[in-house]
CSV table of C-alpha atoms in Angstrom, one decimal:
chain,number,residue,atom,x,y,z
A,219,UNK,CA,-100.8,182.9,-162.1
A,220,UNK,CA,-100.1,179.5,-163.5
A,221,UNK,CA,-98.6,177.9,-160.4
A,222,UNK,CA,-99.0,174.3,-159.3
A,223,UNK,CA,-97.4,173.4,-156.0
A,224,UNK,CA,-96.2,170.0,-154.8
A,225,UNK,CA,-95.0,168.7,-151.4
A,226,UNK,CA,-92.7,167.3,-150.3
A,227,UNK,CA,-89.9,168.3,-152.7
A,228,UNK,CA,-87.9,165.2,-151.7
A,229,UNK,CA,-89.0,161.9,-150.1
A,230,UNK,CA,-87.1,158.8,-149.0
A,231,UNK,CA,-89.2,155.8,-148.0
A,232,UNK,CA,-88.7,152.2,-147.2
A,233,UNK,CA,-90.6,149.5,-149.0
A,234,UNK,CA,-92.9,148.9,-146.1
A,235,UNK,CA,-93.8,152.6,-145.5
A,236,UNK,CA,-96.9,154.5,-146.4
A,237,UNK,CA,-96.6,158.0,-147.6
A,238,UNK,CA,-98.5,160.6,-149.6
A,239,UNK,CA,-97.6,163.2,-152.2
A,240,UNK,CA,-99.6,166.3,-152.4
A,241,UNK,CA,-100.4,168.7,-155.2
A,242,UNK,CA,-102.4,171.9,-155.2
A,243,UNK,CA,-103.6,174.4,-157.8
A,244,UNK,CA,-105.7,177.6,-157.5
A,245,UNK,CA,-106.2,178.4,-161.1
A,246,UNK,CA,-109.7,176.9,-161.3
A,247,UNK,CA,-108.5,174.1,-163.5
A,248,UNK,CA,-110.9,171.3,-164.1
A,249,UNK,CA,-108.4,168.5,-164.7
A,250,UNK,CA,-105.4,167.3,-162.7
A,251,UNK,CA,-102.7,164.7,-163.6
A,252,UNK,CA,-100.0,162.6,-162.1
A,253,UNK,CA,-96.9,161.7,-164.1
A,254,UNK,CA,-93.9,159.6,-163.3
A,255,UNK,CA,-90.6,160.7,-164.8
A,256,UNK,CA,-87.4,158.6,-164.9
A,257,UNK,CA,-84.0,160.1,-165.6
A,258,UNK,CA,-83.5,161.2,-169.2
A,259,UNK,CA,-87.0,160.2,-170.2
A,260,UNK,CA,-90.2,162.1,-170.9
A,261,UNK,CA,-93.0,162.1,-168.3
A,262,UNK,CA,-95.2,159.0,-168.3
A,263,UNK,CA,-98.9,159.6,-167.6
A,264,UNK,CA,-100.3,157.7,-164.5
A,265,UNK,CA,-103.7,159.2,-163.7
A,266,UNK,CA,-106.1,161.9,-164.8
A,267,UNK,CA,-108.9,163.5,-162.8
A,268,UNK,CA,-111.6,165.4,-164.7
A,269,UNK,CA,-114.1,167.4,-162.6
A,270,UNK,CA,-112.7,165.6,-159.5
A,271,UNK,CA,-113.4,162.1,-160.9
A,272,UNK,CA,-110.8,159.6,-162.0
A,273,UNK,CA,-111.1,159.5,-165.8
A,274,UNK,CA,-107.8,157.8,-166.9
A,275,UNK,CA,-105.7,155.2,-165.1
A,276,UNK,CA,-102.8,154.1,-167.2
A,277,UNK,CA,-102.7,150.6,-165.8
A,278,UNK,CA,-100.8,151.8,-162.7
A,279,UNK,CA,-100.1,149.2,-160.0
A,280,UNK,CA,-102.4,149.4,-157.0
A,281,UNK,CA,-99.5,150.4,-154.7
A,282,UNK,CA,-100.2,153.9,-156.1
A,283,UNK,CA,-103.5,155.2,-155.1
A,284,UNK,CA,-104.7,158.6,-156.3
A,285,UNK,CA,-107.2,160.8,-154.5
A,286,UNK,CA,-108.9,164.1,-155.4
A,287,UNK,CA,-110.4,165.6,-152.3
A,288,UNK,CA,-111.6,168.7,-154.0
A,289,UNK,CA,-111.1,170.7,-157.2
A,290,UNK,CA,-107.8,172.2,-156.0
A,291,UNK,CA,-106.1,169.2,-154.4
A,292,UNK,CA,-104.7,166.0,-155.7
A,293,UNK,CA,-103.0,163.4,-153.6
A,294,UNK,CA,-101.0,160.3,-154.5
A,295,UNK,CA,-100.9,157.6,-151.7
A,296,UNK,CA,-97.9,155.3,-151.8
A,297,UNK,CA,-97.7,151.9,-150.1
A,298,UNK,CA,-95.3,149.0,-150.5
A,299,UNK,CA,-93.3,150.6,-153.2
A,300,UNK,CA,-90.4,149.0,-155.0
A,301,UNK,CA,-86.9,150.5,-155.6
A,302,UNK,CA,-87.8,150.7,-159.3
A,303,UNK,CA,-90.6,153.2,-158.3
A,304,UNK,CA,-87.9,155.7,-157.5
A,305,UNK,CA,-88.5,158.7,-159.9
A,306,UNK,CA,-89.6,162.3,-160.1
A,307,UNK,CA,-93.4,162.5,-159.6
A,308,UNK,CA,-95.0,165.4,-161.4
A,309,UNK,CA,-98.4,166.9,-160.9
A,310,UNK,CA,-100.0,168.9,-163.6
A,311,UNK,CA,-103.3,170.7,-164.2
A,312,UNK,CA,-105.2,172.0,-167.3
A,313,UNK,CA,-108.1,174.3,-167.6
A,314,UNK,CA,-110.2,171.7,-169.4
A,315,UNK,CA,-110.1,167.9,-169.4
A,316,UNK,CA,-108.2,166.1,-172.1
A,317,UNK,CA,-109.5,166.8,-175.6
A,318,UNK,CA,-111.8,169.6,-174.5
A,319,UNK,CA,-110.9,173.3,-175.0
A,320,UNK,CA,-107.5,174.4,-174.0
A,321,UNK,CA,-105.1,171.5,-174.0
A,322,UNK,CA,-102.0,172.9,-172.4
A,323,UNK,CA,-101.0,171.5,-169.0
A,324,UNK,CA,-99.1,173.3,-166.2
A,325,UNK,CA,-96.7,171.3,-164.2
A,326,UNK,CA,-95.5,171.5,-160.6
A,327,UNK,CA,-91.9,171.3,-159.6
A,328,UNK,CA,-92.2,167.6,-158.7
A,329,UNK,CA,-91.4,165.3,-155.8
A,330,UNK,CA,-88.1,163.4,-156.0
A,331,UNK,CA,-89.0,160.0,-154.6
A,332,UNK,CA,-86.3,157.5,-153.5
A,333,UNK,CA,-87.5,154.0,-152.4
A,334,UNK,CA,-84.9,152.1,-150.3
B,170,UNK,CA,-101.6,156.5,-183.1
B,171,UNK,CA,-100.5,160.0,-182.4
B,172,UNK,CA,-96.8,160.5,-181.9
B,173,UNK,CA,-94.0,163.1,-181.7
B,174,UNK,CA,-90.4,162.6,-182.9
B,175,UNK,CA,-87.6,164.9,-181.8
B,176,UNK,CA,-84.0,165.1,-182.9
B,177,UNK,CA,-81.7,163.0,-180.8
B,178,UNK,CA,-79.5,164.9,-178.3
B,179,UNK,CA,-77.5,166.0,-176.6
B,180,UNK,CA,-77.0,169.3,-178.4
B,181,UNK,CA,-74.0,171.3,-177.4
B,182,UNK,CA,-73.7,174.9,-178.5
B,183,UNK,CA,-71.5,177.9,-177.7
B,184,UNK,CA,-73.1,180.9,-176.3
B,185,UNK,CA,-74.8,183.2,-178.9
B,186,UNK,CA,-75.1,180.4,-181.4
B,187,UNK,CA,-78.3,179.7,-183.4
B,188,UNK,CA,-80.5,176.9,-182.1
B,189,UNK,CA,-82.8,174.6,-184.0
B,190,UNK,CA,-84.4,171.5,-182.4
B,191,UNK,CA,-86.4,169.5,-184.9
B,192,UNK,CA,-89.9,168.1,-184.0
B,193,UNK,CA,-92.2,166.3,-186.3
B,194,UNK,CA,-95.6,164.7,-185.5
B,195,UNK,CA,-98.1,162.2,-186.6
B,196,UNK,CA,-101.7,162.8,-185.6
B,197,UNK,CA,-105.3,162.1,-186.6
B,198,UNK,CA,-107.3,165.2,-186.6
B,199,UNK,CA,-105.9,168.7,-186.0
B,200,UNK,CA,-103.5,168.8,-183.0
B,201,UNK,CA,-102.3,171.7,-180.9
B,202,UNK,CA,-98.5,171.8,-180.6
B,203,UNK,CA,-96.4,172.7,-177.6
B,204,UNK,CA,-92.8,173.1,-176.5
B,205,UNK,CA,-92.0,172.5,-172.8
B,206,UNK,CA,-88.7,173.1,-171.1
B,207,UNK,CA,-87.3,171.3,-168.1
B,208,UNK,CA,-84.4,172.9,-166.2
B,209,UNK,CA,-82.3,170.7,-164.0
B,210,UNK,CA,-84.1,169.6,-160.9
B,211,UNK,CA,-87.4,171.2,-161.9
B,212,UNK,CA,-90.8,170.4,-163.4
B,213,UNK,CA,-91.8,171.1,-167.0
B,214,UNK,CA,-92.6,174.7,-168.0
B,215,UNK,CA,-94.7,175.6,-171.0
B,216,UNK,CA,-92.5,177.5,-173.3
B,217,UNK,CA,-94.8,178.2,-176.3
B,218,UNK,CA,-97.7,176.8,-178.2
B,219,UNK,CA,-99.5,176.9,-181.5
B,220,UNK,CA,-103.1,175.8,-182.1
B,221,UNK,CA,-103.5,175.8,-185.8
B,222,UNK,CA,-101.5,175.6,-189.1
B,223,UNK,CA,-99.2,178.5,-189.8
B,224,UNK,CA,-99.5,179.8,-186.2
B,225,UNK,CA,-96.1,181.0,-184.7
B,226,UNK,CA,-95.6,180.5,-181.0
B,227,UNK,CA,-92.9,182.6,-179.3
B,228,UNK,CA,-91.6,183.3,-175.8
B,229,UNK,CA,-88.3,184.3,-174.3
B,230,UNK,CA,-86.6,184.6,-177.7
B,231,UNK,CA,-87.7,181.1,-178.8
B,232,UNK,CA,-90.0,180.6,-181.8
B,233,UNK,CA,-91.8,177.7,-183.5
B,234,UNK,CA,-94.1,177.6,-186.5
B,235,UNK,CA,-96.8,175.0,-186.9
B,236,UNK,CA,-96.2,173.6,-190.4
B,237,UNK,CA,-99.0,171.3,-191.5
B,238,UNK,CA,-97.5,170.5,-194.9
B,239,UNK,CA,-94.4,169.1,-193.3
B,240,UNK,CA,-96.0,168.1,-190.0
B,241,UNK,CA,-93.3,169.9,-188.1
B,242,UNK,CA,-92.9,172.3,-185.2
B,243,UNK,CA,-89.2,173.1,-185.0
B,244,UNK,CA,-87.9,175.2,-182.1
B,245,UNK,CA,-85.5,178.0,-182.9
B,246,UNK,CA,-83.6,180.7,-181.0
B,247,UNK,CA,-81.3,183.2,-182.6
B,248,UNK,CA,-78.8,183.5,-179.8
B,249,UNK,CA,-78.7,181.0,-177.0
B,250,UNK,CA,-77.4,181.7,-173.5
B,251,UNK,CA,-75.9,179.4,-170.9
B,252,UNK,CA,-79.2,179.8,-168.9
B,253,UNK,CA,-81.0,178.0,-171.8
B,254,UNK,CA,-79.3,174.7,-170.9
B,255,UNK,CA,-82.2,172.4,-170.2
B,256,UNK,CA,-84.2,169.5,-171.7
B,257,UNK,CA,-86.8,170.5,-174.3
B,258,UNK,CA,-89.9,168.5,-175.0
B,259,UNK,CA,-92.2,168.8,-178.0
B,260,UNK,CA,-95.8,167.7,-177.4
B,261,UNK,CA,-99.1,167.5,-179.1
B,262,UNK,CA,-102.7,167.5,-177.9
B,263,UNK,CA,-105.7,166.3,-179.9
B,264,UNK,CA,-109.4,166.1,-179.4
B,265,UNK,CA,-110.8,163.1,-177.7
B,266,UNK,CA,-110.0,161.7,-174.3
B,267,UNK,CA,-106.3,161.8,-174.9
B,268,UNK,CA,-103.9,163.8,-172.8
B,269,UNK,CA,-100.7,165.3,-174.2
B,270,UNK,CA,-98.3,163.1,-176.2
B,271,UNK,CA,-94.6,164.0,-175.5
B,272,UNK,CA,-91.5,163.5,-177.6
B,273,UNK,CA,-88.5,161.9,-175.9
B,274,UNK,CA,-86.9,165.2,-175.2
B,275,UNK,CA,-83.7,166.9,-176.4
B,276,UNK,CA,-81.0,167.9,-174.0
B,277,UNK,CA,-79.3,171.3,-174.8
B,278,UNK,CA,-76.0,172.3,-173.2
B,279,UNK,CA,-74.8,175.8,-173.9
B,280,UNK,CA,-71.2,176.6,-173.0
B,281,UNK,CA,-69.7,180.0,-172.4
């Protein structure tokens, strides 16, 4: 089973709201990722967690706050977002951290976020 | 730095036509190569992969061969279907603390 699940599927939030995106995998993967994807563009890496520790932050604004409560869960906390943050947010996982062992990532279906 | 270049889309084909989507790469070291597919409204799905030169990845009728001499990993399918309409991303992975590098994606539309 190579399933990564994400909730919610769609989210509409105002610029003053606080919300969270959730991601879960039960494949025993040791790395998890957050990506942002704008229309007609490839995914842009935001964060990487390796062995539940933040290993890569691609200079993401602090209004995005990742959290990895355990090896199966990954959250993305959202606060004071801007309309330009509207996008598809994708979670992914890989068996091994970047550059180690198997490199392929498995993606969830994404959360379509609209900031009004 | 490491990079992936894909042919510009969109690509429009009739059902049962032959498909080629070109992908070339630049990498230090010896990358693994991947094709991902994204259907409308969905996340990316791993379509196939190759981890060393001359490997051929295949899945669902799609194939790609890792060509080190031409630094290429072109995606092919002998007979496309309407259900193959999607965006296809070529990607590479290398050693070191570097996640996957994606190409810009190629949109394929197959018409009946």
